[in-house]
Amino acid sequence: MSNLLKEINNLFISNVKAAWPKFRIGDVLKVELKIKEGEKERLQAFEGLLIADKGTGVARMLTLRKVSYTEGVERIFPLYSPCIEKIEVICRNKVRKAKLYYLRKLKGKLKLIERTEK
């Protein structure tokens, strides 16, 4: 049964937008979503630091964090959601951990992460 699920996941991923750029924990990403309001559709961008990457295959989830008006905002995106229009890497950062949940507690300049490239 698990082989069948793996085949279904691979088939789905190959048919969906699998051409996302390579990114890793600590990168600043810009995710553009399609938002439907009544009859209209628009794009909404969310730019934040990738603090977690969970799951594999179709169930892969990204957690982005940004600070907006001195308030931390986190958003979780399913990577293979049909609502995601575009993912762009803004800059790459150097981190040594797989999950950056400790950034939630830090204040001020301590939140800064060493940037490696743009």
PDB file of C-alpha atoms in Angstrom:
ATOM      1  CA  MET A   1       0.000   0.000   0.000  1.00  0.00           C
ATOM      2  CA  SER A   2       2.805   2.409   0.774  1.00  0.00           C
ATOM      3  CA  ASN A   3       4.235   1.934  -2.739  1.00  0.00           C
ATOM      4  CA  LEU A   4       0.903   2.985  -4.216  1.00  0.00           C
ATOM      5  CA  LEU A   5       0.860   6.139  -2.071  1.00  0.00           C
ATOM      6  CA  LYS A   6       4.411   6.969  -3.140  1.00  0.00           C
ATOM      7  CA  GLU A   7       3.439   6.610  -6.811  1.00  0.00           C
ATOM      8  CA  ILE A   8       0.404   8.856  -6.333  1.00  0.00           C
ATOM      9  CA  ASN A   9       2.534  11.489  -4.567  1.00  0.00           C
ATOM     10  CA  ASN A  10       5.154  11.405  -7.324  1.00  0.00           C
ATOM     11  CA  LEU A  11       2.496  11.664 -10.045  1.00  0.00           C
ATOM     12  CA  PHE A  12       0.820  14.614  -8.313  1.00  0.00           C
ATOM     13  CA  ILE A  13       4.091  16.465  -7.725  1.00  0.00           C
ATOM     14  CA  SER A  14       5.193  15.995 -11.333  1.00  0.00           C
ATOM     15  CA  ASN A  15       1.889  17.403 -12.624  1.00  0.00           C
ATOM     16  CA  VAL A  16       1.763  20.360 -10.232  1.00  0.00           C
ATOM     17  CA  LYS A  17       4.166  23.295 -10.207  1.00  0.00           C
ATOM     18  CA  ALA A  18       7.307  21.421  -9.222  1.00  0.00           C
ATOM     19  CA  ALA A  19       9.541  24.143 -10.648  1.00  0.00           C
ATOM     20  CA  TRP A  20       9.835  26.060  -7.378  1.00  0.00           C
ATOM     21  CA  PRO A  21      13.290  27.524  -6.740  1.00  0.00           C
ATOM     22  CA  LYS A  22      15.656  25.755  -4.353  1.00  0.00           C
ATOM     23  CA  PHE A  23      15.307  27.191  -0.859  1.00  0.00           C
ATOM     24  CA  ARG A  24      16.387  26.212   2.632  1.00  0.00           C
ATOM     25  CA  ILE A  25      15.702  27.155   6.225  1.00  0.00           C
ATOM     26  CA  GLY A  26      16.714  30.749   6.941  1.00  0.00           C
ATOM     27  CA  ASP A  27      15.995  32.092   3.458  1.00  0.00           C
ATOM     28  CA  VAL A  28      13.690  35.065   2.996  1.00  0.00           C
ATOM     29  CA  LEU A  29      10.900  34.015   0.617  1.00  0.00           C
ATOM     30  CA  LYS A  30       8.162  35.920  -1.148  1.00  0.00           C
ATOM     31  CA  VAL A  31       5.043  33.803  -1.710  1.00  0.00           C
ATOM     32  CA  GLU A  32       2.295  35.112  -3.985  1.00  0.00           C
ATOM     33  CA  LEU A  33      -1.174  33.681  -3.380  1.00  0.00           C
ATOM     34  CA  LYS A  34      -4.342  33.841  -5.440  1.00  0.00           C
ATOM     35  CA  ILE A  35      -7.133  35.272  -3.292  1.00  0.00           C
ATOM     36  CA  LYS A  36     -10.699  34.977  -4.542  1.00  0.00           C
ATOM     37  CA  GLU A  37     -13.116  37.650  -3.325  1.00  0.00           C
ATOM     38  CA  GLY A  38     -16.547  37.085  -4.792  1.00  0.00           C
ATOM     39  CA  GLU A  39     -16.120  37.171  -8.570  1.00  0.00           C
ATOM     40  CA  LYS A  40     -12.678  38.795  -8.528  1.00  0.00           C
ATOM     41  CA  GLU A  41      -9.254  37.247  -8.100  1.00  0.00           C
ATOM     42  CA  ARG A  42      -6.145  39.063  -6.936  1.00  0.00           C
ATOM     43  CA  LEU A  43      -2.587  38.237  -5.905  1.00  0.00           C
ATOM     44  CA  GLN A  44      -1.454  38.747  -2.334  1.00  0.00           C
ATOM     45  CA  ALA A  45       2.252  38.605  -1.459  1.00  0.00           C
ATOM     46  CA  PHE A  46       3.647  37.408   1.860  1.00  0.00           C
ATOM     47  CA  GLU A  47       7.360  37.974   2.417  1.00  0.00           C
ATOM     48  CA  GLY A  48       9.008  36.355   5.410  1.00  0.00           C
ATOM     49  CA  LEU A  49      11.779  34.227   6.857  1.00  0.00           C
ATOM     50  CA  LEU A  50      11.454  30.466   6.355  1.00  0.00           C
ATOM     51  CA  ILE A  51      11.577  29.106   9.911  1.00  0.00           C
ATOM     52  CA  ALA A  52      10.286  25.556   9.335  1.00  0.00           C
ATOM     53  CA  ASP A  53       9.803  23.019   6.571  1.00  0.00           C
ATOM     54  CA  LYS A  54       7.643  20.036   7.523  1.00  0.00           C
ATOM     55  CA  GLY A  55       6.443  16.950   5.734  1.00  0.00           C
ATOM     56  CA  THR A  56       7.341  15.290   2.477  1.00  0.00           C
ATOM     57  CA  GLY A  57       5.717  14.900  -0.888  1.00  0.00           C
ATOM     58  CA  VAL A  58       2.274  16.400  -1.321  1.00  0.00           C
ATOM     59  CA  ALA A  59       1.932  17.138   2.405  1.00  0.00           C
ATOM     60  CA  ARG A  60       4.972  19.448   2.553  1.00  0.00           C
ATOM     61  CA  MET A  61       4.331  22.639   4.561  1.00  0.00           C
ATOM     62  CA  LEU A  62       6.360  25.852   4.831  1.00  0.00           C
ATOM     63  CA  THR A  63       6.224  28.176   7.841  1.00  0.00           C
ATOM     64  CA  LEU A  64       7.148  31.801   7.131  1.00  0.00           C
ATOM     65  CA  ARG A  65       7.601  34.511   9.761  1.00  0.00           C
ATOM     66  CA  LYS A  66       7.716  38.275   9.375  1.00  0.00           C
ATOM     67  CA  VAL A  67       7.509  41.229  11.733  1.00  0.00           C
ATOM     68  CA  SER A  68       4.741  43.654  10.823  1.00  0.00           C
ATOM     69  CA  TYR A  69       4.330  46.829  12.886  1.00  0.00           C
ATOM     70  CA  THR A  70       6.416  45.345  15.760  1.00  0.00           C
ATOM     71  CA  GLU A  71       4.170  42.283  15.864  1.00  0.00           C
ATOM     72  CA  GLY A  72       5.367  38.864  14.717  1.00  0.00           C
ATOM     73  CA  VAL A  73       3.199  37.195  12.073  1.00  0.00           C
ATOM     74  CA  GLU A  74       3.554  33.560  11.035  1.00  0.00           C
ATOM     75  CA  ARG A  75       1.823  31.862   8.162  1.00  0.00           C
ATOM     76  CA  ILE A  76       1.840  28.213   7.134  1.00  0.00           C
ATOM     77  CA  PHE A  77       1.639  27.377   3.431  1.00  0.00           C
ATOM     78  CA  PRO A  78       1.048  23.965   1.853  1.00  0.00           C
ATOM     79  CA  LEU A  79       3.753  23.896  -0.817  1.00  0.00           C
ATOM     80  CA  TYR A  80       1.643  22.200  -3.493  1.00  0.00           C
ATOM     81  CA  SER A  81      -1.489  24.270  -2.938  1.00  0.00           C
ATOM     82  CA  PRO A  82      -3.211  25.454  -6.134  1.00  0.00           C
ATOM     83  CA  CYS A  83      -3.523  28.908  -4.515  1.00  0.00           C
ATOM     84  CA  ILE A  84       0.241  29.493  -4.615  1.00  0.00           C
ATOM     85  CA  GLU A  85       1.063  31.354  -7.801  1.00  0.00           C
ATOM     86  CA  LYS A  86       4.766  32.047  -7.325  1.00  0.00           C
ATOM     87  CA  ILE A  87       7.608  31.532  -4.833  1.00  0.00           C
ATOM     88  CA  GLU A  88      10.664  33.765  -5.030  1.00  0.00           C
ATOM     89  CA  VAL A  89      13.865  33.683  -2.957  1.00  0.00           C
ATOM     90  CA  ILE A  90      14.648  37.248  -1.844  1.00  0.00           C
ATOM     91  CA  CYS A  91      17.904  36.516  -0.011  1.00  0.00           C
ATOM     92  CA  ARG A  92      19.781  33.582   1.460  1.00  0.00           C
ATOM     93  CA  ASN A  93      20.806  33.449   5.102  1.00  0.00           C
ATOM     94  CA  LYS A  94      23.253  31.254   6.970  1.00  0.00           C
ATOM     95  CA  VAL A  95      21.708  29.288   9.844  1.00  0.00           C
ATOM     96  CA  ARG A  96      22.761  26.166  11.727  1.00  0.00           C
ATOM     97  CA  LYS A  97      19.417  24.790  12.808  1.00  0.00           C
ATOM     98  CA  ALA A  98      16.604  22.999  11.019  1.00  0.00           C
ATOM     99  CA  LYS A  99      13.855  24.855  12.890  1.00  0.00           C
ATOM    100  CA  LEU A 100      14.127  28.530  13.824  1.00  0.00           C
ATOM    101  CA  TYR A 101      11.377  28.619  16.452  1.00  0.00           C
ATOM    102  CA  TYR A 102      13.751  30.327  18.901  1.00  0.00           C
ATOM    103  CA  LEU A 103      13.326  33.564  16.884  1.00  0.00           C
ATOM    104  CA  ARG A 104       9.853  33.945  18.395  1.00  0.00           C
ATOM    105  CA  LYS A 105      11.335  34.785  21.801  1.00  0.00           C
ATOM    106  CA  LEU A 106      14.138  37.110  20.699  1.00  0.00           C
ATOM    107  CA  LYS A 107      13.828  40.882  20.776  1.00  0.00           C
ATOM    108  CA  GLY A 108      15.404  43.693  18.726  1.00  0.00           C
ATOM    109  CA  LYS A 109      18.711  43.153  16.966  1.00  0.00           C
ATOM    110  CA  LEU A 110      19.049  39.607  18.274  1.00  0.00           C
ATOM    111  CA  LYS A 111      16.558  38.536  15.585  1.00  0.00           C
ATOM    112  CA  LEU A 112      19.019  39.383  12.809  1.00  0.00           C
ATOM    113  CA  ILE A 113      20.488  36.451  10.901  1.00  0.00           C
ATOM    114  CA  GLU A 114      23.781  36.525   9.033  1.00  0.00           C
ATOM    115  CA  ARG A 115      23.131  37.034   5.309  1.00  0.00           C
ATOM    116  CA  THR A 116      25.282  35.153   2.834  1.00  0.00           C
ATOM    117  CA  GLU A 117      24.005  36.362  -0.567  1.00  0.00           C
ATOM    118  CA  LYS A 118      21.163  38.213  -2.270  1.00  0.00           C
TER     119      LYS A 118
END
